[in-house]
Coordinates of C-alpha atoms in Angstrom, one line a residue:
M115 CA 3.0 8.7 -32.2
N116 CA 2.3 11.2 -29.4
D117 CA -0.9 12.3 -31.2
F118 CA -2.0 8.7 -31.4
L119 CA -1.4 8.2 -27.7
E120 CA -3.3 11.5 -26.9
I121 CA -6.3 10.2 -28.7
L122 CA -6.0 6.6 -27.3
N123 CA -5.9 7.8 -23.7
P124 CA -9.4 9.3 -23.3
I125 CA -11.0 6.6 -25.6
T126 CA -9.5 3.9 -23.4
K127 CA -10.6 5.7 -20.3
W128 CA -14.2 5.8 -21.4
L129 CA -14.1 2.2 -22.5
H130 CA -12.7 1.3 -19.1
I131 CA -15.5 3.2 -17.3
I132 CA -18.3 1.7 -19.5
A133 CA -16.9 -1.8 -19.2
G134 CA -16.5 -1.4 -15.5
I135 CA -20.1 -0.2 -15.1
M136 CA -21.3 -3.2 -17.1
W137 CA -19.2 -5.6 -15.0
I138 CA -20.2 -4.2 -11.6
G139 CA -23.8 -3.6 -12.6
L140 CA -24.1 -7.3 -13.5
L141 CA -22.4 -8.2 -10.3
Y142 CA -25.1 -6.2 -8.4
F143 CA -27.8 -8.0 -10.4
F144 CA -26.4 -11.4 -9.4
N145 CA -26.0 -10.5 -5.7
F146 CA -28.9 -8.4 -5.1
I147 CA -31.7 -9.3 -7.5
N148 CA -31.2 -12.7 -9.2
G149 CA -30.8 -14.7 -6.1
H150 CA -33.8 -13.3 -4.3
V151 CA -36.0 -13.4 -7.4
A152 CA -35.0 -16.9 -8.3
G153 CA -35.7 -18.1 -4.8
T154 CA -39.4 -17.0 -5.2
M155 CA -40.0 -18.8 -8.5
D156 CA -41.8 -22.1 -8.8
A157 CA -39.9 -25.0 -10.5
D158 CA -41.7 -24.6 -13.8
T159 CA -40.9 -20.9 -14.0
K160 CA -37.3 -21.6 -13.1
K161 CA -37.1 -24.2 -15.9
K162 CA -38.1 -21.4 -18.4
V163 CA -36.4 -18.4 -17.1
V164 CA -33.0 -19.6 -15.8
P165 CA -31.8 -21.2 -19.0
E166 CA -32.6 -18.2 -21.0
L167 CA -31.4 -15.5 -18.5
M168 CA -28.3 -16.9 -17.0
P169 CA -26.1 -17.8 -20.1
R170 CA -26.7 -14.4 -21.5
T171 CA -26.0 -12.6 -18.3
L172 CA -22.9 -14.6 -17.6
Y173 CA -21.7 -14.0 -21.1
W174 CA -21.9 -10.2 -20.6
F175 CA -20.5 -10.5 -17.0
R176 CA -17.4 -12.4 -18.3
W177 CA -16.8 -9.9 -21.1
G178 CA -17.4 -6.9 -19.0
A179 CA -14.6 -8.2 -16.7
A180 CA -12.3 -8.9 -19.6
W181 CA -12.8 -5.5 -21.2
T182 CA -12.4 -3.7 -17.8
W183 CA -9.1 -5.5 -17.2
F184 CA -7.9 -5.1 -20.7
T185 CA -8.5 -1.3 -20.8
G186 CA -7.1 -1.0 -17.4
V187 CA -3.9 -2.6 -18.4
I188 CA -3.8 -0.3 -21.5
L189 CA -4.3 2.8 -19.3
M190 CA -1.6 1.6 -16.9
V191 CA 0.9 1.2 -19.8
L192 CA -0.1 4.5 -21.3
I193 CA -0.1 6.7 -18.2
F194 CA 2.5 5.1 -16.0
W195 CA 4.8 2.9 -18.0
V196 CA 5.1 5.0 -21.1
G197 CA 4.0 8.4 -19.8
M198 CA 5.9 8.5 -16.6
G199 CA 8.6 5.9 -17.2
D200 CA 11.5 6.2 -14.7
S201 CA 10.0 9.3 -13.1
M202 CA 7.8 7.1 -10.8
F203 CA 10.9 5.5 -9.4
A204 CA 13.4 7.1 -7.0
S205 CA 16.6 8.1 -8.7
N206 CA 19.6 6.1 -7.7
P207 CA 22.0 8.4 -5.7
D208 CA 25.0 6.1 -6.6
P209 CA 25.8 6.7 -10.3
E210 CA 27.9 3.5 -10.5
A211 CA 24.9 1.3 -9.5
G212 CA 23.2 2.2 -12.7
P213 CA 19.4 2.5 -13.2
N214 CA 16.9 0.6 -11.0
R215 CA 17.1 -2.7 -12.7
L216 CA 14.3 -4.1 -10.6
K217 CA 11.7 -1.8 -12.0
H218 CA 10.5 -4.3 -14.6
L219 CA 9.7 -6.6 -11.8
A220 CA 7.6 -3.9 -10.3
Y221 CA 5.7 -3.8 -13.6
I222 CA 4.8 -7.5 -13.6
L223 CA 4.3 -8.0 -9.9
P224 CA 0.6 -7.1 -9.9
F225 CA 0.1 -9.8 -12.6
L226 CA 2.1 -12.5 -10.8
M227 CA 0.2 -12.1 -7.5
V228 CA -2.9 -13.7 -9.0
F229 CA -1.0 -17.0 -8.9
V230 CA -0.1 -16.5 -5.2
Y231 CA -3.7 -15.6 -4.5
D232 CA -5.1 -18.7 -6.4
F233 CA -2.6 -21.0 -4.6
I234 CA -3.6 -19.7 -1.1
Y235 CA -7.4 -19.9 -1.7
N236 CA -7.1 -23.5 -3.3
S237 CA -4.8 -24.7 -0.5
P238 CA -6.1 -25.8 3.0
I239 CA -5.4 -22.3 4.2
G240 CA -8.2 -21.1 1.9
K241 CA -10.7 -23.1 3.9
N242 CA -10.0 -21.1 7.0
T243 CA -11.5 -17.6 6.1
R244 CA -9.9 -15.8 9.0
V245 CA -6.4 -17.1 8.2
A246 CA -6.8 -16.6 4.6
T247 CA -7.9 -13.0 5.1
I248 CA -5.0 -12.2 7.4
I249 CA -2.6 -13.7 4.9
S250 CA -4.3 -11.6 2.1
F251 CA -3.9 -8.4 4.0
L252 CA -0.3 -9.2 4.8
G253 CA 0.2 -10.0 1.0
I254 CA -1.2 -6.6 0.1
A255 CA 1.1 -4.9 2.6
G256 CA 4.0 -7.0 1.2
V257 CA 3.3 -6.0 -2.3
L258 CA 3.1 -2.3 -1.3
C259 CA 6.3 -2.7 0.6
L260 CA 8.0 -4.2 -2.4
L261 CA 6.8 -1.5 -4.7
T262 CA 7.8 1.3 -2.5
C263 CA 10.8 0.0 -0.5
V264 CA 12.5 -2.5 -2.8
F265 CA 11.6 -1.3 -6.3
K266 CA 11.6 2.4 -5.1
M267 CA 8.3 3.4 -6.6
T268 CA 7.8 6.9 -5.2
E269 CA 4.8 8.1 -7.2
Y270 CA 1.7 7.7 -5.0
R271 CA -0.7 7.3 -7.9
A272 CA 1.7 4.7 -9.5
Y273 CA 1.8 2.3 -6.7
N274 CA -1.9 2.6 -6.0
I275 CA -2.7 1.9 -9.6
H276 CA -0.3 -1.1 -9.5
I277 CA -2.2 -2.4 -6.4
G278 CA -5.5 -1.8 -8.3
A279 CA -4.1 -3.7 -11.2
M280 CA -3.4 -6.5 -8.8
F281 CA -6.9 -6.6 -7.5
G282 CA -8.5 -6.2 -11.0
T283 CA -6.3 -9.1 -12.2
M284 CA -7.4 -11.3 -9.3
M285 CA -11.1 -10.4 -9.9
A286 CA -11.0 -10.9 -13.6
F287 CA -9.2 -14.2 -13.1
N288 CA -12.0 -15.3 -10.8
V289 CA -14.6 -14.4 -13.3
W290 CA -13.0 -16.3 -16.1
F291 CA -11.6 -19.4 -14.3
R292 CA -13.4 -19.8 -11.1
I293 CA -17.0 -18.7 -11.6

């Protein structure tokens, strides 16, 4: 089993990088190229180009997001949940208290926060950009506090990856369900 995990780790890392490049590259295409070029096209050209270009581009954009998220989750499981296990959490000084029973909540917290994020930005709060941004920053700080103070996650890379998984989950959610 360890041989399989040693082979799976670098393959998944490269797939994650390639999918991320595809996803971000298409995002740059949409933001920096497509909008400006489409704005200069006349109506007849738009009728020919946009129906051919956009469905294909959106298809690859969505699947780039999905594969980046999926391979990122596999890497998080391999490196942190399986590879590090309990070593990324502070040991409990009280032997009668038992192991950190909340650690499983620390594993799923990044994936649950997408629903909080979606609720905030679909509520009236989301209409006020300044308030929504402040609440978002407080939410990020709250998740970090939960990971480090409540769940006792002590490994710096571990809680950063879990915060990154939270961001990646929110971004992939937006690509698949909001765009």
